[in-house]
Coordinates of C-alpha atoms in Angstrom, one line a residue:
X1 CA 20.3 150.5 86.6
X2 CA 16.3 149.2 87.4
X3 CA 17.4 145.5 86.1
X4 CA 19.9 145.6 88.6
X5 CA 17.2 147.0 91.5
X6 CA 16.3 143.2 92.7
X7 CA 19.8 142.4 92.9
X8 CA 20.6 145.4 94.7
X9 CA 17.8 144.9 97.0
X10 CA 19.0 141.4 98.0
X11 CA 22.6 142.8 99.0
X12 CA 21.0 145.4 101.1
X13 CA 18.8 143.2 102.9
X14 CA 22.0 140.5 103.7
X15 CA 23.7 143.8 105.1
X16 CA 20.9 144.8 107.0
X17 CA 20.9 141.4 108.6
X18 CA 24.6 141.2 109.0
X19 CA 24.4 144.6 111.2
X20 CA 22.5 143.1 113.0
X21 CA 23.9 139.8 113.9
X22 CA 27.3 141.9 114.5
X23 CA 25.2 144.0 117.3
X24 CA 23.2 140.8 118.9
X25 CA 25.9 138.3 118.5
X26 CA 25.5 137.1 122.4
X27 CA 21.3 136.7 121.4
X28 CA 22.3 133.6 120.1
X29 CA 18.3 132.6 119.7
X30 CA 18.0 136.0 117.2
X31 CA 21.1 134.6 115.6
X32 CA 19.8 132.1 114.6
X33 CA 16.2 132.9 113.5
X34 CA 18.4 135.7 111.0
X35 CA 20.7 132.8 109.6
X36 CA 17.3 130.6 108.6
X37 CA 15.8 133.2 107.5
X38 CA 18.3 134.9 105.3
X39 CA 19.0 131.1 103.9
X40 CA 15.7 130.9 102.7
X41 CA 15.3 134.2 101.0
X42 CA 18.4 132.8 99.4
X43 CA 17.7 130.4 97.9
X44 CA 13.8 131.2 97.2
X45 CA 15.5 133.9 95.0
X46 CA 18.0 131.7 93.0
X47 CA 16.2 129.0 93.1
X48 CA 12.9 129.8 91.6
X49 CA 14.4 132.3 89.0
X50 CA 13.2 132.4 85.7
X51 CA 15.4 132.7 82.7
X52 CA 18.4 134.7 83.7
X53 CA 21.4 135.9 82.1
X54 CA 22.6 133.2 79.2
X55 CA 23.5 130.0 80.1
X56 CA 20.2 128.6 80.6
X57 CA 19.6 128.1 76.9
X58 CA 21.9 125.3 76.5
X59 CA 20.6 123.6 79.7
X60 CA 17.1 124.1 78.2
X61 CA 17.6 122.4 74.9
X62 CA 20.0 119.6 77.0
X63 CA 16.5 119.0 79.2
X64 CA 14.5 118.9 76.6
X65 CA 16.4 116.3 74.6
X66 CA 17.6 114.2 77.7
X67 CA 16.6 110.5 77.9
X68 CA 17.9 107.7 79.9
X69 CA 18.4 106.0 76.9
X70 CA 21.8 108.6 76.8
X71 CA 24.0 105.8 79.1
X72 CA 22.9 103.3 76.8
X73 CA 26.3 104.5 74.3
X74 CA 27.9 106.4 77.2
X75 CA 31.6 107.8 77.2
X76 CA 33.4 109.2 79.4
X77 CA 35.0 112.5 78.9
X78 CA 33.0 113.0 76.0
X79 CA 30.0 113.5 76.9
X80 CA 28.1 115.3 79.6
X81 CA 29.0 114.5 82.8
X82 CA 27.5 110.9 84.5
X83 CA 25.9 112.9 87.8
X84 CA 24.8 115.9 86.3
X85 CA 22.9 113.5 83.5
X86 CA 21.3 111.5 86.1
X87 CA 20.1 114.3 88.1
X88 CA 18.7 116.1 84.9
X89 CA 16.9 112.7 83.6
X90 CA 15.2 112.3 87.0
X91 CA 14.4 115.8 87.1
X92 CA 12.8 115.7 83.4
X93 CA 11.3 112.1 84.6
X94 CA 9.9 113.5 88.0
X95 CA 8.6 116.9 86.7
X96 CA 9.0 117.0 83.1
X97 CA 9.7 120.8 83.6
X98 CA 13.0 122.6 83.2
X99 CA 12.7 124.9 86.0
X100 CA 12.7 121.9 88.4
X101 CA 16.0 121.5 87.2
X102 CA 17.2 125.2 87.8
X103 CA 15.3 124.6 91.7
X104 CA 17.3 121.1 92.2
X105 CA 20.7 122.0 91.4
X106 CA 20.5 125.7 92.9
X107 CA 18.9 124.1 96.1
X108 CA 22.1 121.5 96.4
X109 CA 24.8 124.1 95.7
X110 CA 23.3 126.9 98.1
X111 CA 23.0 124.4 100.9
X112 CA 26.3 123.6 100.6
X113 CA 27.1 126.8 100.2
X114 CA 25.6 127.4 103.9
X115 CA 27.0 124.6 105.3
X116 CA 30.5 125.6 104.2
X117 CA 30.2 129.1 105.4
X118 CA 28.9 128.3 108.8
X119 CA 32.4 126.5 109.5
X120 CA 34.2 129.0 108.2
X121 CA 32.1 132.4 108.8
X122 CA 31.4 133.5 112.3
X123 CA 28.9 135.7 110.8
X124 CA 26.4 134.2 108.2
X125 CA 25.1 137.1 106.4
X126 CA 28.1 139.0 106.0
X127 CA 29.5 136.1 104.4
X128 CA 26.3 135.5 102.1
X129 CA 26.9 139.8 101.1
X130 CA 31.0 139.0 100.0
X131 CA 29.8 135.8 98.3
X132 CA 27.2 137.7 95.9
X133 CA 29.9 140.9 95.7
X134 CA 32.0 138.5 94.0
X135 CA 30.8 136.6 91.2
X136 CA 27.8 134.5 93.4
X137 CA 25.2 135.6 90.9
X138 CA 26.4 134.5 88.2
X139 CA 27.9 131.2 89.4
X140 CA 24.4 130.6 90.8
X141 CA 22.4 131.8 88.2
X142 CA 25.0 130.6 85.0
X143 CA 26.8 127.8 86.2
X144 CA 24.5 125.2 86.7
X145 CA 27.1 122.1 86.7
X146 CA 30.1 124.1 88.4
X147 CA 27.9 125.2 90.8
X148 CA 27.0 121.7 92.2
X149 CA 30.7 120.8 91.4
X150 CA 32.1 123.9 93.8
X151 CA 29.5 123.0 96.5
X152 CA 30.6 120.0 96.8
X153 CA 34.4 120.7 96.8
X154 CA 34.3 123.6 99.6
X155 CA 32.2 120.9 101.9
X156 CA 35.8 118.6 101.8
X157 CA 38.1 121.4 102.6
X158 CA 37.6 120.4 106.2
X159 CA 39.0 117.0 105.4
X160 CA 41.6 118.9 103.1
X161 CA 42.6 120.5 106.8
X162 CA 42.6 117.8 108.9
X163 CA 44.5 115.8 106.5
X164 CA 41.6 112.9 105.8
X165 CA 42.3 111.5 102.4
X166 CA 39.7 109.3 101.9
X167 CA 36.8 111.4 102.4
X168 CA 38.5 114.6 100.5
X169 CA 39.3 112.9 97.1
X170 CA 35.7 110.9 97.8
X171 CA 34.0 114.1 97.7
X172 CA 37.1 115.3 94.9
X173 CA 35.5 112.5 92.9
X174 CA 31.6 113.3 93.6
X175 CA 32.7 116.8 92.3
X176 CA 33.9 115.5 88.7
X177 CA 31.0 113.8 88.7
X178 CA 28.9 116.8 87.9
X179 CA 31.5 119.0 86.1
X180 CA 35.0 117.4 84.6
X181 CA 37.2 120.7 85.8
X182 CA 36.4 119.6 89.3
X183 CA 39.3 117.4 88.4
X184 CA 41.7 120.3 89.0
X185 CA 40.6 119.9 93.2
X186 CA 42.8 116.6 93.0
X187 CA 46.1 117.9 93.7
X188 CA 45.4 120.4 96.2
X189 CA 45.4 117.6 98.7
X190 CA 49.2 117.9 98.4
X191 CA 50.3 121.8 98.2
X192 CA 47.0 124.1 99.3
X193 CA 47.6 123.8 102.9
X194 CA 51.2 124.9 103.8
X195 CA 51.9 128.6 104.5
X196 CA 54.4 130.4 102.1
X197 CA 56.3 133.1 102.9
X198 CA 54.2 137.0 102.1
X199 CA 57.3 137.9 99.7
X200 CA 56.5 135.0 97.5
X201 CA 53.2 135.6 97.5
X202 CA 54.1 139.4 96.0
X203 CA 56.6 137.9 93.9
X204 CA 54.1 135.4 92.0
X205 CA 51.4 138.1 92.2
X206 CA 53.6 140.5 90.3
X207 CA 54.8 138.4 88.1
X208 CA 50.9 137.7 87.0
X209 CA 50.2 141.1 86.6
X210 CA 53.7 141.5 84.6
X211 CA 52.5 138.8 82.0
X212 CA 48.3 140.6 81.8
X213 CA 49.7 143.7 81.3
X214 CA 52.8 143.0 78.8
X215 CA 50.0 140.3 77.0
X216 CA 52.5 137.5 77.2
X217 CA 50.9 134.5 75.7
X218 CA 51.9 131.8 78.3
X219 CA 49.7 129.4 76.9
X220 CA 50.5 129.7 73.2
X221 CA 53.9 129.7 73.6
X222 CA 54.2 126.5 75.5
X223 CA 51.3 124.5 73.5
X224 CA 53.6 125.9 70.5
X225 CA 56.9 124.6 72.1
X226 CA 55.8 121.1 73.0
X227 CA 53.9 120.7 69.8
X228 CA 50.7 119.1 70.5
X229 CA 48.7 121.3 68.6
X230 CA 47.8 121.6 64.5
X231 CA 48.4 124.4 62.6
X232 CA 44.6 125.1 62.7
X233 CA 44.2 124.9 66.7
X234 CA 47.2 126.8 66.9
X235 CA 45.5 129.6 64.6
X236 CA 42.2 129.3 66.6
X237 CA 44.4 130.1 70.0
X238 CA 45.9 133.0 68.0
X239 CA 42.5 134.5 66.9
X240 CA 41.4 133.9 70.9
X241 CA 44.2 135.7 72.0
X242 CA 43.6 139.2 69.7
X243 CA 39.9 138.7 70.7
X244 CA 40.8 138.8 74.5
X245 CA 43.5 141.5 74.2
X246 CA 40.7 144.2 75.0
X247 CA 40.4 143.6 78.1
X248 CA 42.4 146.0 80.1
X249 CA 42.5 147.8 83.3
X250 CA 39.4 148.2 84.8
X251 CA 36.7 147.8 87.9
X252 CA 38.2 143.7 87.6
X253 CA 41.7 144.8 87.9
X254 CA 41.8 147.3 90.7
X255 CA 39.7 144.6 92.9
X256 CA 42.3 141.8 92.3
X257 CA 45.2 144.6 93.2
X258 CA 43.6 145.8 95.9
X259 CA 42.5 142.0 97.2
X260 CA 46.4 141.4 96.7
X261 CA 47.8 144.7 98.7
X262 CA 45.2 143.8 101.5
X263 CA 46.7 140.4 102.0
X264 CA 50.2 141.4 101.7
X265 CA 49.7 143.7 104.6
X266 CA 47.9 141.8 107.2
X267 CA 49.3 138.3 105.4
X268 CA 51.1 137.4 109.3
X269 CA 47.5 138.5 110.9
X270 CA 45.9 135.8 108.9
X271 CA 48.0 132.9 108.8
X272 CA 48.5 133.0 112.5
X273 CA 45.0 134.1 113.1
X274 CA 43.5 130.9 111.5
X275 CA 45.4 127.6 110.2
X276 CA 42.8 127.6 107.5
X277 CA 43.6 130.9 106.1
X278 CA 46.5 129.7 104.1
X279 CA 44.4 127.1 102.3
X280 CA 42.2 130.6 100.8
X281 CA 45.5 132.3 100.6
X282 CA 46.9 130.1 98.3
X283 CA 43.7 129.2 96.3
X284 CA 43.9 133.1 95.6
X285 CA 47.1 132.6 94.1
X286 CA 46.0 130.3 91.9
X287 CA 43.3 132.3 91.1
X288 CA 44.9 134.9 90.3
X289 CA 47.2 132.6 88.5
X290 CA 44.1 131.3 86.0
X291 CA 42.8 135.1 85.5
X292 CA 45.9 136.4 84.8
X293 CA 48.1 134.1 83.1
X294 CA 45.2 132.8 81.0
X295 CA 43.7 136.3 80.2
X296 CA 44.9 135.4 76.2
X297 CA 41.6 133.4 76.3
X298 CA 39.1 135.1 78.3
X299 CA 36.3 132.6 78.6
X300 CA 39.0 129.5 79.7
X301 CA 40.5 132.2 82.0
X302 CA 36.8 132.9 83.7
X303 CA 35.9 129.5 83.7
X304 CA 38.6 128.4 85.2
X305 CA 39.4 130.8 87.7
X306 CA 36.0 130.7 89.0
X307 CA 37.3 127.3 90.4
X308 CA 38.7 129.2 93.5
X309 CA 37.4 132.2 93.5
X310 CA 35.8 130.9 96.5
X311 CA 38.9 131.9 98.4
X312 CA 37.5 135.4 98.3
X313 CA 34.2 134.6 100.4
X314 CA 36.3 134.1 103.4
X315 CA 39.7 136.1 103.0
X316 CA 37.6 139.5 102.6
X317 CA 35.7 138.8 105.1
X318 CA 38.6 137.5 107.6
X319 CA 40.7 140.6 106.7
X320 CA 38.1 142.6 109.3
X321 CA 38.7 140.9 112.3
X322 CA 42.4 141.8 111.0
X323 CA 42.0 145.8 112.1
X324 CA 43.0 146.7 115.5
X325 CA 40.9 149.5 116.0
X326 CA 37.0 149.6 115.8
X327 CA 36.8 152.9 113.5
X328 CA 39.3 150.9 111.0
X329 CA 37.1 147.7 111.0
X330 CA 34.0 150.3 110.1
X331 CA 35.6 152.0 107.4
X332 CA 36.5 148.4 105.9
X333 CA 33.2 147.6 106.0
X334 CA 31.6 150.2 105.0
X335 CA 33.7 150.5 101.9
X336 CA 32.8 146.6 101.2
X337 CA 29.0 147.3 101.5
X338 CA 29.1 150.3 98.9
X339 CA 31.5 148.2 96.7
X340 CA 29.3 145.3 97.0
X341 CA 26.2 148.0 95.7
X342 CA 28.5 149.5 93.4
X343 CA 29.7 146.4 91.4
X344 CA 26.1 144.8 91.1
X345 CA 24.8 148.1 90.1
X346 CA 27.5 147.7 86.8
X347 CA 27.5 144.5 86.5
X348 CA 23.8 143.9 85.9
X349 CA 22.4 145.6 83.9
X350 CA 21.5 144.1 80.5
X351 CA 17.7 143.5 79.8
X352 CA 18.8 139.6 79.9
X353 CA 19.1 139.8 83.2
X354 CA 16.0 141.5 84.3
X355 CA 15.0 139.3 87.5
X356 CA 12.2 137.0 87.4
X357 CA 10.6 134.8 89.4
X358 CA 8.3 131.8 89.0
X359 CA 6.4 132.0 92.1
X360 CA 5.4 135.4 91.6
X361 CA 4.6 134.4 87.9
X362 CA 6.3 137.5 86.4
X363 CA 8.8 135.3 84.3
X364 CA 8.9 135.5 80.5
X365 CA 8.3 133.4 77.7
X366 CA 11.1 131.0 76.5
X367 CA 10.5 132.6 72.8
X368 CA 10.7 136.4 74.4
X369 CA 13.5 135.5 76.1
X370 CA 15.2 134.1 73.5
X371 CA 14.5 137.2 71.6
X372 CA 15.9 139.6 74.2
X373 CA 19.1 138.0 74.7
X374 CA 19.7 137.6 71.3
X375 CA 19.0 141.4 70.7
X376 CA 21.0 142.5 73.6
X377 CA 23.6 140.4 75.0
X378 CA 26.8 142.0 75.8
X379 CA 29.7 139.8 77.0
X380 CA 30.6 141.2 80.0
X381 CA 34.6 142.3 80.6
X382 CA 35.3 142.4 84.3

């Protein structure tokens, strides 16, 4: 539990705050001084992390090898994408020190993280607690490319909305620019936005959990049928697919059912409630779609699915104005407080992810690092 304490600590001071703003909403002056406030402890704690969880390593050793001398035999699709190399050459060029990389990329993603929960969220903090409750440390802290990527998609949903599609597949494009599965925000500009009916939305929920639970293997079977894989990848997907299978029922599961039943229930409340809400709405189906349907291949499904799992920073958070009565709204809110404890508390807690921080010059050594993780690291299965 202690590596988990600084983690813990952050939630509880974004709920603290978000009490607050609830009970002084019409001191639009305190409001405000809050929102700036909790943005900067934001990003002052992503930002100047040390070496957290895993994924740093690979950004390390890309850092350290990087030269613009890379575009000179440049392809496409091969390798790494053209943005995310030009942002890490200037870095290296600018600072010649990795963490300015980490600081850079985590300072573009969390302000336009901010920038797309204050048209969304009538109440800042509470929005920063859902986004860290579900998976915002580790797409922060992991995802250094997606990040940037994501950030950049949720500020065009506006332009999604109002139907603009110059801008949207402008900032689409920007997007794949820093990570190729941004690519998969193309064709929402067609489908996301319309409302479907709350049955269908049960239906295709169901049928998801039908294929987890039964271990159909959607994927196999229709790279298999079409035949554009070798006898070797085809063995590789098989050997994925056992590996996955362990999996199961747990903490992961009962949130997605649970995130499902709520928006079955109130799903009239908040289509009508907000035009907006069916874009979320239907980027939780396809969520659930890529952690589902996928779950044969666990690291493709998490990847993936982590693509839209923004849709959960505003749907939880719009299910409370959903409750008629105050005592209802409470309860809700008090349960997704403790939750919100209660999942950081078991998701965090490997010595690799001990916090650390460079200002206060508590990080570790690359080599001890190194040494930790590969001494400890358990994959996590949420």
């Amino acid at each position: 539990m202690s590596y988990s304490i600084p983690y813990v600590v952050l939630i509880v001071f974004f709920i603290v705050l978000s009490i607050i703003v609830q009970q002084r909403r019409d001191d639009k002056e305190l409001c405000l001084k809050i929102d700036v406030l909790g943005s900067l402890v934001l990003i002052v704690f992503f930002a100047f992390r040390g070496y957290l969880f895993t994924d740093w390593q690979t950004y390390y050793e890309e850092f350290r090898e990087a030269t613009w001398s890379d575009f000179n035999d440049y392809m496409p699709g091969v390798d790494r994408e053209p943005l995310y190399l030009i942002l890490l050459n200037v870095c290296k060029s600018v600072f010649g020190n990795y963490f300015s990389l980490q600081i850079t990329s985590s300072i573009i993603f969390l302000v336009l993280l901010i920038r797309f929960f204050s048209h969304y969220s009538d109440n800042l903090m509470l929005a920063f607690v859902v986004f860290l409750a579900f998976f915002g440390f580790e797409i922060t802290i992991n995802l250094i490319r997606n990040s940037v990527a994501m950030g950049i998609f949720l500020n065009a949903i506006p332009y999604l909305e109002k139907r603009k599609p110059m801008p949207y597949f402008g900032f689409c494009l920007l997007a794949i620019g820093f990570h190729y599965s941004a690519v998969f925000y193309v064709p929402l500009y067609f489908f996301i936005n319309h409302t479907i009916n709350k049955w269908a939305f049960l239906f295709i929920f169901c049928c998801c959990v039908v294929i987890f639970a039964l271990h159909i293997p959607i994927l196999t079977t229709i790279i298999g049928t079409l035949g554009i894989a070798d006898e070797n990848l085809q063995e590789k997907l098989i050997g994925y697919s056992l590996a996955s299978q362990q999996l199961g029922f747990g903490m992961g599961f009962l949130e997605r059912l649970l995130t499902a039943g709520l928006v079955f229930c109130y799903y009239d409340r908040l289509t009508q409630s907000c035009k907006s809400n069916s874009i979320f709405i239907n980027a939780l189906i396809i969520y659930f779609i890529l952690v589902f349907v996928l779950s044969d291949f666990t690291e493709i499904s998490k990847r993936l699915s982590f693509l839209f799992v923004f849709s959960y920073w505003i749907i939880w958070a719009q299910i409370i104005k959903c409750f008629h009565f105050r005592n209802n709204k409470i309860l809700f809110v008090s349960f997704l407080f403790f939750y919100s404890i209660i999942k950081t508390i078991t998701t965090i807690n490997q010595p690799y992810q001990a916090y650390e921080n460079i200002l206060m010059g508590n990080n570790m050594s690359y080599e001890k690092k190194i040494f930790i993780i590969n001494h400890t690291f358990k994959d996590a299965k949420y």
